[in-house]
Coordinates of C-alpha atoms and ligand atoms in Angstrom, one line a residue:
M1 CA 27.6 -13.9 -24.8
D2 CA 29.8 -14.5 -27.6
S3 CA 32.6 -11.6 -27.7
L4 CA 31.6 -9.2 -30.1
V5 CA 33.6 -5.4 -28.7
D6 CA 37.5 -5.9 -28.3
Q7 CA 39.0 -4.3 -25.4
T8 CA 41.8 -3.2 -27.8
K9 CA 39.8 -1.1 -29.6
T10 CA 37.3 -0.3 -27.3
P11 CA 38.1 4.1 -26.8
Q12 CA 38.2 5.1 -30.5
L13 CA 35.4 2.2 -30.8
Y14 CA 33.3 3.5 -28.7
E15 CA 33.8 6.8 -28.8
Q16 CA 32.7 6.4 -32.6
I17 CA 29.7 4.5 -31.7
A18 CA 28.8 7.0 -29.2
R19 CA 29.1 9.9 -31.6
N20 CA 26.7 7.7 -34.2
V21 CA 24.3 6.7 -32.1
S22 CA 24.0 9.7 -30.0
M23 CA 20.8 10.8 -31.2
P24 CA 17.7 7.8 -30.9
V25 CA 18.3 5.4 -34.0
S26 CA 15.2 3.0 -34.7
T27 CA 14.0 2.4 -38.2
R28 CA 10.7 4.4 -37.1
S29 CA 13.3 7.3 -35.7
H30 CA 12.7 10.7 -37.5
T31 CA 17.3 12.2 -39.0
M32 CA 18.9 14.3 -39.7
N33 CA 18.8 17.5 -41.1
G34 CA 19.9 18.6 -44.7
S35 CA 18.4 17.6 -47.8
N36 CA 18.0 13.8 -47.4
P37 CA 16.7 13.6 -44.4
H38 CA 17.6 9.1 -44.3
Q39 CA 21.2 10.4 -45.1
G40 CA 22.5 10.3 -41.7
L41 CA 20.1 7.5 -40.5
K42 CA 21.4 5.4 -43.0
E43 CA 25.3 6.4 -43.0
K44 CA 24.7 5.3 -38.6
L45 CA 23.4 2.5 -39.3
K46 CA 26.3 1.4 -41.6
A47 CA 28.7 2.4 -39.5
L48 CA 27.1 1.1 -36.4
T49 CA 26.6 -2.7 -38.8
L50 CA 30.4 -1.7 -39.8
L51 CA 31.7 -1.3 -36.3
Y52 CA 29.4 -4.4 -34.9
E53 CA 30.4 -6.6 -37.7
Q54 CA 34.5 -6.9 -36.6
P55 CA 35.0 -10.5 -35.7
N56 CA 37.5 -10.4 -33.6
L57 CA 35.8 -7.1 -31.2
S58 CA 34.5 -8.0 -27.9
P59 CA 33.5 -6.7 -25.6
P60 CA 34.7 -5.5 -22.2
K61 CA 35.9 -8.7 -21.1
N62 CA 35.7 -7.9 -17.1
P63 CA 32.0 -9.1 -16.0
S64 CA 32.4 -6.0 -13.6
S65 CA 33.6 -3.1 -15.1
K66 CA 30.5 -4.0 -17.6
N67 CA 27.7 -3.7 -14.8
R68 CA 29.7 -0.4 -14.0
V69 CA 28.3 0.8 -17.5
V70 CA 25.3 -0.3 -16.4
A71 CA 25.3 1.1 -12.8
R72 CA 26.2 4.3 -13.5
K73 CA 23.4 4.7 -16.0
L74 CA 21.6 4.4 -13.1
S75 CA 22.0 7.2 -11.4
L76 CA 21.7 9.0 -14.8
P77 CA 18.2 11.5 -14.4
E78 CA 17.1 10.0 -18.2
T79 CA 14.3 7.6 -15.9
K80 CA 13.1 9.7 -14.8
K81 CA 13.3 12.5 -17.2
T82 CA 10.8 10.1 -19.3
G83 CA 7.5 11.3 -16.6
N84 CA 4.9 9.1 -17.3
R85 CA 5.8 7.3 -20.3
V86 CA 6.3 3.8 -20.1
T87 CA 9.6 2.7 -18.8
V88 CA 11.5 0.0 -21.5
L89 CA 14.1 -2.0 -20.2
V90 CA 16.0 -4.5 -22.2
R91 CA 17.0 -7.6 -20.7
V92 CA 19.4 -10.3 -22.7
R93 CA 19.9 -13.9 -21.6
P94 CA 22.8 -15.7 -22.3
I95 CA 23.1 -18.7 -24.7
S96 CA 22.1 -21.8 -23.2
K97 CA 24.2 -24.8 -23.3
K98 CA 21.6 -26.4 -26.1
E99 CA 21.7 -23.4 -27.7
K100 CA 24.9 -24.3 -27.4
E101 CA 25.5 -27.7 -28.6
A102 CA 23.2 -26.9 -32.1
G103 CA 25.7 -24.2 -32.7
S104 CA 23.6 -21.5 -31.6
R105 CA 25.4 -18.0 -32.0
C106 CA 25.3 -14.3 -30.7
C107 CA 23.2 -12.2 -32.4
V108 CA 22.2 -9.4 -29.4
R109 CA 24.6 -6.6 -29.0
I110 CA 24.5 -4.6 -25.7
V111 CA 26.7 -1.8 -27.4
N112 CA 25.5 0.8 -23.8
P113 CA 23.6 0.7 -21.3
R114 CA 21.0 2.2 -23.3
D115 CA 21.3 1.1 -26.9
V116 CA 20.7 -2.7 -27.9
Y117 CA 22.0 -3.8 -31.3
L118 CA 20.3 -6.5 -32.6
T119 CA 22.3 -8.5 -35.8
D120 CA 20.4 -10.1 -39.1
L121 CA 22.3 -13.5 -39.6
V122 CA 21.8 -13.8 -43.3
N123 CA 22.6 -16.4 -44.9
P124 CA 26.5 -15.4 -46.8
N125 CA 24.8 -17.9 -49.7
D126 CA 21.9 -15.4 -50.0
Y127 CA 23.4 -13.0 -52.7
L128 CA 19.9 -10.8 -52.9
R129 CA 20.5 -9.9 -49.6
L130 CA 24.3 -8.9 -49.0
N131 CA 23.7 -5.7 -49.9
R132 CA 21.1 -4.7 -47.1
I133 CA 22.2 -2.8 -44.5
R134 CA 22.1 -6.4 -41.9
G135 CA 20.3 -5.6 -38.8
R136 CA 19.2 -3.4 -35.9
H137 CA 19.5 -0.8 -33.9
F138 CA 17.4 0.6 -30.5
T139 CA 17.3 2.7 -27.9
F140 CA 16.0 2.0 -24.7
D141 CA 16.0 2.9 -21.0
A142 CA 17.9 0.9 -20.0
C143 CA 20.3 -2.5 -21.5
F144 CA 21.6 -5.0 -19.3
P145 CA 23.3 -7.7 -20.7
D146 CA 23.7 -11.0 -20.2
S147 CA 26.0 -10.7 -17.0
A148 CA 24.5 -8.5 -15.1
T149 CA 22.9 -9.2 -11.5
Q150 CA 19.3 -9.5 -10.4
Q151 CA 20.0 -6.1 -7.9
E152 CA 20.6 -4.6 -10.8
V153 CA 17.6 -5.3 -12.4
Y154 CA 15.7 -4.5 -10.0
S155 CA 17.2 -1.3 -8.9
T156 CA 16.3 0.1 -12.2
S157 CA 13.1 -1.1 -12.7
T158 CA 11.2 -0.7 -9.8
S159 CA 13.9 0.1 -6.3
E160 CA 11.8 3.3 -7.3
L161 CA 8.2 2.2 -8.0
V162 CA 8.0 0.3 -4.8
E163 CA 9.3 4.4 -3.1
G164 CA 6.4 4.8 -4.7
V165 CA 3.6 2.6 -2.4
L166 CA 4.9 3.9 -0.3
Q167 CA 3.5 6.8 -1.3
G168 CA 1.1 6.3 -2.7
R169 CA 1.1 6.1 -5.8
N170 CA 1.0 2.8 -8.7
G171 CA 3.1 0.8 -10.1
T172 CA 3.5 -1.6 -12.5
V173 CA 6.5 -4.1 -13.2
F174 CA 6.3 -6.5 -16.5
C175 CA 8.2 -8.8 -18.6
Y176 CA 7.0 -9.6 -21.8
G177 CA 9.6 -11.6 -24.7
A178 CA 9.5 -15.4 -26.8
T179 CA 8.7 -17.9 -24.7
G180 CA 13.0 -19.1 -22.7
A181 CA 13.7 -15.8 -23.0
G182 CA 13.8 -14.7 -19.2
K183 CA 11.5 -13.5 -18.4
T184 CA 9.9 -16.0 -15.4
Y185 CA 13.9 -15.5 -14.0
T186 CA 13.8 -11.7 -14.1
M187 CA 10.4 -11.9 -12.0
I188 CA 10.6 -14.8 -9.5
G189 CA 14.0 -16.1 -10.0
T190 CA 15.7 -18.5 -8.5
L191 CA 16.7 -19.0 -5.0
E192 CA 20.2 -18.8 -5.0
S193 CA 19.6 -15.4 -6.5
P194 CA 15.9 -14.3 -6.2
G195 CA 14.2 -12.0 -8.7
V196 CA 12.9 -8.7 -8.8
M197 CA 9.3 -10.5 -7.1
V198 CA 11.3 -11.4 -4.1
L199 CA 13.8 -8.3 -4.2
A200 CA 10.6 -5.8 -4.6
I201 CA 8.8 -7.1 -1.4
K202 CA 11.8 -7.5 0.7
D203 CA 12.5 -3.7 -0.1
L204 CA 9.2 -3.2 0.9
F205 CA 8.5 -4.4 3.8
D206 CA 12.7 -3.2 4.9
K207 CA 11.6 0.5 4.0
I208 CA 8.1 0.3 6.0
K209 CA 10.4 -0.5 9.0
T210 CA 12.0 2.7 8.9
R211 CA 8.7 3.8 7.6
S212 CA 7.1 2.7 10.5
C213 CA 6.6 5.6 13.0
D214 CA 4.8 7.8 10.2
G215 CA 1.8 5.5 10.0
N216 CA 0.2 2.4 10.6
H217 CA 1.6 0.6 7.6
V218 CA -1.1 -2.4 6.4
V219 CA 0.0 -5.0 3.2
H220 CA -1.6 -6.9 0.8
L221 CA -0.8 -9.4 -1.4
S222 CA -2.6 -11.5 -4.1
Y223 CA -1.4 -13.2 -6.8
L224 CA -3.8 -15.0 -9.9
E225 CA -3.0 -16.2 -13.4
V226 CA -4.7 -15.8 -15.9
Y227 CA -4.4 -19.5 -18.1
N228 CA -6.3 -20.4 -21.0
E229 CA -8.9 -16.7 -20.7
T230 CA -9.6 -17.9 -17.0
I231 CA -8.5 -16.5 -13.8
K232 CA -7.3 -18.3 -11.5
D233 CA -6.4 -17.3 -7.8
L234 CA -3.3 -18.7 -7.4
I235 CA -2.7 -18.6 -3.6
S236 CA -5.6 -20.9 -3.3
P237 CA -7.2 -22.1 -6.1
G238 CA -10.5 -22.3 -6.4
R239 CA -12.7 -21.7 -9.2
P240 CA -12.5 -19.4 -12.0
L241 CA -13.1 -16.1 -10.7
V242 CA -14.8 -12.8 -12.6
L243 CA -13.3 -9.7 -13.7
R244 CA -15.5 -6.5 -12.2
E245 CA -14.5 -3.3 -12.7
D246 CA -15.0 -0.9 -9.8
K247 CA -13.6 2.6 -8.4
Q248 CA -9.9 0.8 -8.6
G249 CA -10.3 -0.7 -12.0
N250 CA -10.1 -4.0 -13.0
V251 CA -10.4 -6.7 -10.0
A252 CA -11.2 -10.3 -10.4
A253 CA -13.6 -11.3 -7.9
G254 CA -13.6 -13.3 -4.9
L255 CA -9.2 -12.8 -5.1
T256 CA -8.4 -13.0 -1.7
Q257 CA -6.4 -10.0 -0.6
Y258 CA -4.0 -12.0 2.1
R259 CA -2.5 -9.4 4.8
V260 CA 0.7 -10.0 5.8
Y261 CA 2.7 -8.7 8.1
S262 CA 6.5 -9.9 7.2
V263 CA 8.5 -11.0 4.3
D264 CA 8.4 -14.6 5.2
E265 CA 5.0 -14.5 5.1
V266 CA 4.7 -13.5 1.5
M267 CA 7.6 -15.4 0.6
T268 CA 5.8 -18.9 2.1
L269 CA 2.5 -17.7 0.3
L270 CA 5.1 -16.6 -3.3
Q271 CA 5.8 -20.0 -3.5
Q272 CA 2.2 -21.4 -3.4
G273 CA 1.6 -19.9 -5.6
N274 CA 4.2 -20.4 -7.7
H275 CA 3.8 -24.3 -6.3
N276 CA -0.1 -23.7 -8.0
R277 CA 1.1 -22.5 -11.7
T278 CA 0.8 -23.7 -14.7
T279 CA 3.9 -24.8 -16.4
E280 CA 4.5 -27.8 -19.0
P281 CA 7.5 -28.4 -21.2
T282 CA 7.6 -26.4 -24.1
R283 CA 11.0 -27.1 -27.1
A284 CA 12.4 -23.5 -26.4
N285 CA 12.0 -24.1 -22.1
E286 CA 11.9 -26.8 -20.4
T287 CA 9.4 -25.5 -18.0
S288 CA 7.8 -22.9 -19.8
S289 CA 4.6 -20.7 -17.2
R290 CA 2.5 -21.5 -19.0
S291 CA 0.1 -18.1 -17.7
H292 CA -0.1 -14.9 -17.0
A293 CA 1.0 -14.8 -13.3
V294 CA -0.1 -10.8 -11.3
L295 CA 1.3 -10.0 -8.4
Q296 CA -0.1 -7.3 -6.6
V297 CA 1.2 -5.9 -3.5
V298 CA -1.7 -2.8 -1.8
V299 CA 0.5 -1.0 0.6
E300 CA -1.7 1.3 3.2
Y301 CA -1.3 3.4 5.8
Q302 CA -2.4 6.1 7.4
V303 CA -1.2 9.6 8.9
R304 CA -2.4 12.5 11.1
D305 CA -1.6 15.8 9.4
A306 CA -1.1 19.1 11.7
A307 CA -4.4 19.8 11.5
M308 CA -4.8 15.7 13.2
N309 CA -6.9 14.9 10.3
I310 CA -6.6 11.0 9.4
I311 CA -4.9 10.8 5.8
N312 CA -5.4 8.0 4.2
N313 CA -2.9 6.3 1.3
V314 CA -3.5 3.9 -0.6
G315 CA -0.6 2.6 -3.3
K316 CA -0.7 -0.8 -5.5
L317 CA 2.7 -2.4 -6.9
S318 CA 1.7 -5.3 -9.3
L319 CA 4.5 -7.7 -11.2
V320 CA 3.8 -9.6 -13.9
D321 CA 5.2 -12.8 -16.0
L322 CA 3.4 -13.0 -18.8
A323 CA 3.4 -16.1 -20.5
G324 CA 6.2 -16.0 -23.8
S325 CA 4.9 -15.9 -26.9
E326 CA 5.8 -18.7 -29.6
R327 CA 5.6 -19.4 -33.0
A328 CA 3.0 -22.1 -33.4
L329 CA 5.0 -24.8 -34.9
A330 CA 7.9 -24.0 -32.1
T331 CA 6.3 -26.2 -30.1
N332 CA 6.2 -30.6 -30.8
R333 CA 3.2 -30.5 -29.1
R334 CA -0.7 -30.3 -30.3
T335 CA -4.7 -30.3 -28.6
L336 CA -3.9 -28.9 -25.1
R337 CA -0.4 -26.9 -25.6
S338 CA -1.1 -25.8 -29.5
L339 CA -4.7 -24.2 -26.9
E340 CA -3.2 -22.7 -24.6
G341 CA 0.0 -21.1 -27.2
A342 CA -3.0 -19.6 -29.4
N343 CA -4.8 -18.5 -25.9
I344 CA -1.0 -16.7 -24.4
N345 CA -0.4 -15.6 -28.1
R346 CA -3.6 -14.1 -28.1
S347 CA -3.6 -12.4 -25.3
L348 CA -0.6 -11.2 -26.2
L349 CA -2.0 -10.4 -29.9
A350 CA -4.5 -8.1 -27.6
L351 CA -1.4 -6.5 -25.2
S352 CA -0.3 -5.4 -29.0
S353 CA -3.8 -4.0 -30.2
C354 CA -3.9 -2.0 -27.1
I355 CA -0.3 -0.6 -27.5
N356 CA 0.0 0.4 -31.4
A357 CA -4.0 2.2 -30.1
L358 CA -1.9 3.5 -26.6
V359 CA 0.4 5.0 -28.9
E360 CA -1.2 6.2 -32.1
G361 CA -3.8 7.8 -29.2
K362 CA -6.9 6.9 -30.4
K363 CA -10.2 6.8 -28.3
H364 CA -11.0 3.5 -28.1
I365 CA -7.7 1.4 -26.5
P366 CA -9.4 -2.4 -26.9
Y367 CA -8.9 -3.4 -23.2
R368 CA -11.8 -6.3 -23.4
N369 CA -9.8 -8.7 -26.2
S370 CA -8.6 -10.1 -23.3
K371 CA -8.3 -10.3 -19.6
L372 CA -4.7 -9.6 -19.6
T373 CA -5.5 -6.5 -21.4
Q374 CA -8.3 -6.2 -18.8
L375 CA -5.5 -6.7 -16.2
L376 CA -3.3 -4.0 -16.8
K377 CA -5.4 -2.0 -17.9
D378 CA -5.0 1.1 -15.9
S379 CA -0.9 0.3 -15.5
L380 CA -1.1 0.4 -19.5
G381 CA -3.7 3.3 -19.8
G382 CA -4.5 4.5 -15.6
K383 CA -2.2 6.6 -12.9
C384 CA 0.3 4.4 -13.2
R385 CA 4.3 3.9 -13.6
T386 CA 5.3 1.5 -15.7
V387 CA 7.6 -0.3 -16.6
M388 CA 8.0 -3.4 -19.2
I389 CA 11.4 -5.3 -19.3
A390 CA 11.8 -7.4 -22.5
N391 CA 13.7 -9.7 -22.2
I392 CA 15.3 -11.7 -25.0
S393 CA 17.7 -14.1 -26.0
S394 CA 20.8 -13.6 -27.6
S395 CA 20.7 -16.8 -29.5
N396 CA 20.6 -16.9 -33.6
L397 CA 17.8 -19.2 -32.8
S398 CA 15.5 -17.1 -31.4
S399 CA 16.2 -14.2 -33.5
G400 CA 12.7 -13.5 -35.6
E401 CA 11.0 -13.9 -31.3
T402 CA 14.3 -11.6 -30.6
Q403 CA 13.0 -9.0 -33.4
N404 CA 9.2 -9.6 -32.8
T405 CA 9.8 -8.3 -29.0
L406 CA 12.2 -5.4 -29.5
H407 CA 9.7 -4.2 -32.1
W408 CA 7.0 -4.3 -29.5
A409 CA 9.1 -3.2 -26.9
D410 CA 10.1 0.1 -29.3
R411 CA 6.4 0.7 -28.9
A412 CA 5.8 0.3 -25.7
K413 CA 8.3 3.0 -25.0
M414 CA 5.5 5.9 -26.8
I415 CA 3.1 4.9 -24.6
R416 CA 2.4 7.7 -21.9
T417 CA 0.3 6.4 -18.8
K418 CA -1.6 9.3 -16.6
A419 CA -0.6 11.8 -14.7
N420 CA -0.1 9.4 -11.5
D421 CA -0.3 13.1 -9.9
A422 CA -4.0 12.4 -7.8
N423 CA -1.8 9.5 -5.5
E424 CA 1.1 11.7 -4.6
D425 CA -1.3 14.1 -3.5
L426 CA -2.6 12.3 0.1
L427 CA -6.1 10.8 -0.9
P428 CA -8.6 12.4 0.6
V429 CA -9.6 11.8 4.3
T430 CA -11.6 8.5 5.3
E431 CA -15.6 9.2 6.1
T432 CA -14.4 7.2 8.4
G433 CA -11.7 8.5 9.8
T434 CA -14.4 12.2 9.7
D435 CA -16.4 10.3 12.0
Q436 CA -14.7 9.4 14.9
A437 CA -13.2 12.7 15.5
K438 CA -16.2 14.7 15.0
L439 CA -16.8 12.0 17.0
V440 CA -14.6 13.0 20.0
L441 CA -14.5 16.5 19.3
E442 CA -18.6 16.0 20.5
L443 CA -17.4 14.0 23.2
Q444 CA -14.7 16.5 24.9
K445 CA -17.5 18.8 24.7
E446 CA -20.0 16.7 26.2
N447 CA -17.3 15.7 29.4
R448 CA -17.3 19.8 30.0
E449 CA -20.8 20.6 30.1
L450 CA -21.1 18.0 32.4
R451 CA -18.5 18.8 34.2
M452 CA -19.8 22.4 34.9
Q453 CA -23.4 21.1 35.7
L454 CA -21.7 18.8 39.0
Q455 CA -19.5 21.3 40.5
Q456 CA -22.7 24.0 40.0
Q457 CA -24.9 21.2 42.0
Q458 CA -22.2 20.6 44.3
K459 CA -22.4 24.3 44.7
L460 CA -26.4 24.2 45.9
L461 CA -26.4 21.2 47.5
T462 CA -23.6 23.1 49.7
L463 CA -26.1 26.3 50.2
E464 CA -29.1 24.2 50.6
A465 CA -26.9 22.6 53.6
Q466 CA -26.0 25.5 54.9
S467 CA -29.5 27.4 54.8
L468 CA -30.6 23.4 56.3
A469 CA -28.6 23.7 59.1
A470 CA -29.6 27.2 59.5
C471 CA -32.8 25.8 60.3
S472 CA -31.8 23.0 62.3
C473 CA -29.9 25.5 64.5
S474 CA -33.1 28.3 64.5
T475 CA -32.4 28.4 68.8
R476 CA -29.0 29.3 68.1
P477 CA -28.6 31.5 65.8
S478 CA -25.3 30.1 63.1
V479 CA -22.5 32.3 63.8
S480 CA -22.0 33.6 60.9
S481 CA -25.8 35.7 61.3
R482 CA -25.0 39.3 61.8
L483 CA -27.7 40.0 63.1
W484 CA -28.4 37.7 65.6
T485 CA -27.6 38.6 69.3
P486 CA -27.0 36.9 72.2
P487 CA -30.0 36.7 74.8
I488 CA -29.8 38.5 77.5
Q489 CA -30.0 38.1 80.8
P490 CA -30.9 41.5 82.5
N491 CA -30.3 40.2 85.8
K492 CA -26.8 38.9 85.6
K493 CA -25.6 41.8 82.9
R494 CA -27.0 44.6 85.3
M495 CA -25.6 42.8 88.6
T496 CA -21.7 41.8 86.7
G497 CA -21.4 41.8 83.2
P498 CA -20.0 45.2 81.8
S499 CA -22.0 47.3 79.0
S500 CA -24.7 45.6 76.7
F501 CA -22.5 46.9 73.5
T502 CA -19.2 44.9 75.1
A503 CA -21.6 42.1 76.3
T504 CA -22.5 41.2 72.9
Y505 CA -19.6 40.9 71.3
L506 CA -16.6 41.2 73.0
T507 CA -16.5 39.5 75.7
P508 CA -14.4 35.9 76.3
E509 CA -17.2 33.9 77.3
I510 CA -19.5 34.8 74.3
K511 CA -16.6 34.2 72.0
Y512 CA -16.1 31.0 73.3
N513 CA -19.6 30.3 73.0
E514 CA -19.8 31.6 69.3
E515 CA -16.7 29.3 68.6
K516 CA -19.1 26.3 70.0
I517 CA -21.5 27.4 68.7
A518 CA -19.5 27.4 65.2
I519 CA -17.5 24.4 65.1
R520 CA -21.0 22.4 65.9
T521 CA -23.2 23.7 62.7
L522 CA -20.1 23.1 61.3
N523 CA -20.5 19.8 62.3
Q524 CA -24.0 19.8 61.4
I525 CA -23.3 21.2 58.3
K526 CA -21.3 17.6 57.5
S527 CA -23.3 15.5 58.7
L528 CA -26.3 16.8 57.4
P529 CA -26.7 14.2 54.0
M530 CA -25.7 11.5 56.7
A531 CA -28.6 12.9 59.1
K532 CA -31.0 13.2 55.8
K533 CA -30.3 9.7 54.2
R534 CA -30.8 8.4 58.5
S535 CA -34.3 10.4 59.6
F536 CA -35.6 9.8 55.7
W537 CA -35.2 5.9 56.0
D538 CA -36.5 7.0 59.8
I539 CA -39.5 8.1 58.3
T540 CA -39.4 5.6 55.7
T541 CA -39.0 2.1 57.5
V542 CA -41.7 3.4 60.0
N543 CA -44.1 4.6 57.2
R544 CA -43.5 1.4 55.6
W545 CA -44.7 -0.8 58.9
R546 CA -47.2 0.9 59.8
K547 CA -48.2 0.6 55.8
L548 CA -47.6 -3.0 56.8
F549 CA -49.1 -3.5 59.6
S550 CA -51.9 -2.0 58.6
D551 CA -52.5 -3.9 55.1
Y552 CA -52.3 -7.1 57.0
F553 CA -53.8 -6.2 59.7
Y554 CA -56.7 -8.2 59.1
F555 CA -55.5 -11.1 57.9
L556 CA -52.6 -11.3 60.5
L557 CA -55.8 -11.0 62.9
Y558 CA -57.6 -13.9 61.7
L559 CA -54.5 -16.1 61.5
F560 CA -53.7 -15.9 64.9
I561 CA -57.5 -16.3 65.4
H562 CA -57.0 -19.3 63.8
F563 CA -54.2 -20.7 65.9
F564 CA -55.6 -19.9 69.0
L565 CA -58.5 -21.8 68.0
T566 CA -57.3 -24.9 66.6
Ligands
ATP1 N1 19.6 -13.6 -16.8 C1 19.8 -15.1 -16.8 N2 21.1 -15.4 -16.5 C2 21.3 -16.8 -16.5 N3 20.4 -17.8 -16.4 C3 18.5 -17.6 -16.8 C4 18.9 -16.0 -17.2 N4 17.7 -15.8 -17.3 C5 17.1 -16.8 -18.5 N5 17.3 -17.8 -17.7 C6 17.9 -18.9 -18.1 O1 16.4 -19.3 -18.8 C7 15.9 -20.9 -18.7 C8 14.4 -20.0 -19.5 O2 14.0 -18.9 -18.5 P1 13.2 -18.1 -18.0 O3 12.3 -20.2 -16.9 O4 12.3 -17.1 -17.0 O5 12.3 -18.2 -19.4 P2 10.8 -17.2 -19.3 O6 10.9 -16.1 -20.5 O7 9.4 -17.4 -17.6 O8 10.2 -18.6 -20.9 P3 8.4 -19.0 -21.0 O9 7.2 -17.9 -20.8 O10 8.6 -19.9 -21.4 O11 8.0 -19.3 -19.4 C9 16.0 -20.6 -17.7 O12 17.0 -22.2 -17.3 C10 16.7 -19.6 -16.9 O13 17.0 -20.2 -15.9

């Protein structure tokens, strides 16, 4: 950009400018108190015009200091104050070599990080227009000079949205401007200086990596273009896609959603998509994008809350590179190019109508007028945080287009999208999640009940075994049986043994016998299942043999006789 503000005069001049532009000024702004409401505005514009149009005024020469101005602005809370208003940023592109050769001059000045001044370079011989205030002043959320880096633009416009997407909110960034104003450069960039799309994807995966302990993140990506009012899948091109309205808004039916796991994977898909995108040279741009491109990244993740409920979050980031608007005469080529241009202009006109209707608070917003507005419906009037980057050229050769872009950008900043609160809160638990949790609980309960039943069965079995053992030892009563008394041997007892009492319970002999019986009984109990099994088999086998024999007795007899006779 040409130097327009001299650094030697900078402190006083900027002070003066700051005083003058401390409140937003546009031709539509309301101004001042006092008798004449336009007086203050006129004074302000005059002061600004005089300041800007000093021939030897130049912006600070050190680009880094200029960048610092922008960087300082980023930390200001102004963009946060906008709430759900569409955030509008302006980016100026440098004058190209071709434009310089054509004798182009700079007509755009970034006054401070929020204000841009467009000089109306009237013909000095046009005496009718000489007395009028030349130029126009606009205020936006941020203005980037031609020296601003891609990273600066990304940090201001998109990094906050990426953060929001990871929290389950929707975000849209779209570049708007005339052909050759730098939209594709801002969105896609080059290999050396990648644009917003690339930086956003890298940032997203970096953030996911640091958060991976919070839950499982699933990233899906799709990339489409709207060319001549038809929607095409850029990654797997095929038949034109049809727009369908469902719960998630307007979606292209059949658009491939790629599950992606790494930045490299996304880069490959992005390159593939850009390769398939329709570009043609125009008078204003050698590689003009003839279509609107929409890259959508959906991040889904599930976490469990304190009560172990599964919470599903879905955030969507849409990055849109619009095709450039152009005057019909600006393109040399006719036929297909004219048709493309007409369609581009038509969809951008539809976008302007939607912006107008939204700003004026109309009930009916004409989204259906074009595919582009149908796709952007959520971003403009839905639950979404939206950022518009207005790309402009600093060349006076494009001053008409620049003025147009700034006008629409100025209108767009008045659009208010719906509160993004619903997505800020965690989304309701999914049906499948609830079902799974219920199933786990039911299975645990069933498991507990089955264990208890098993324990009871084991106890019963033991008791049964004990009683069986008692039966089998009916001649030798159980040691535990208090009713049992050892058999009395009258003669022996009377002759040698002590009293019956002592003989029954206390003699070592009887004690020894009891122990023996106890051990035997225990062994019997232990071997009871085996014994049962064996006896069962024995009985069964005998019965089986007997049955077999009786069934086939006559047959065997016949065989035997037959064999014997022959
Ligand atoms: N900020 C910038 N710094 C350096 N070069 C830039 C910048 N912005 C744009 N350019 C260059 O200007 C030319 C046109 O830019 P770009 O293709 O991005 O325009 P566009 O708005 O996408 O145009 P169209 O709508 O026709 O596709 C490109 O060569 C690009 O490299």
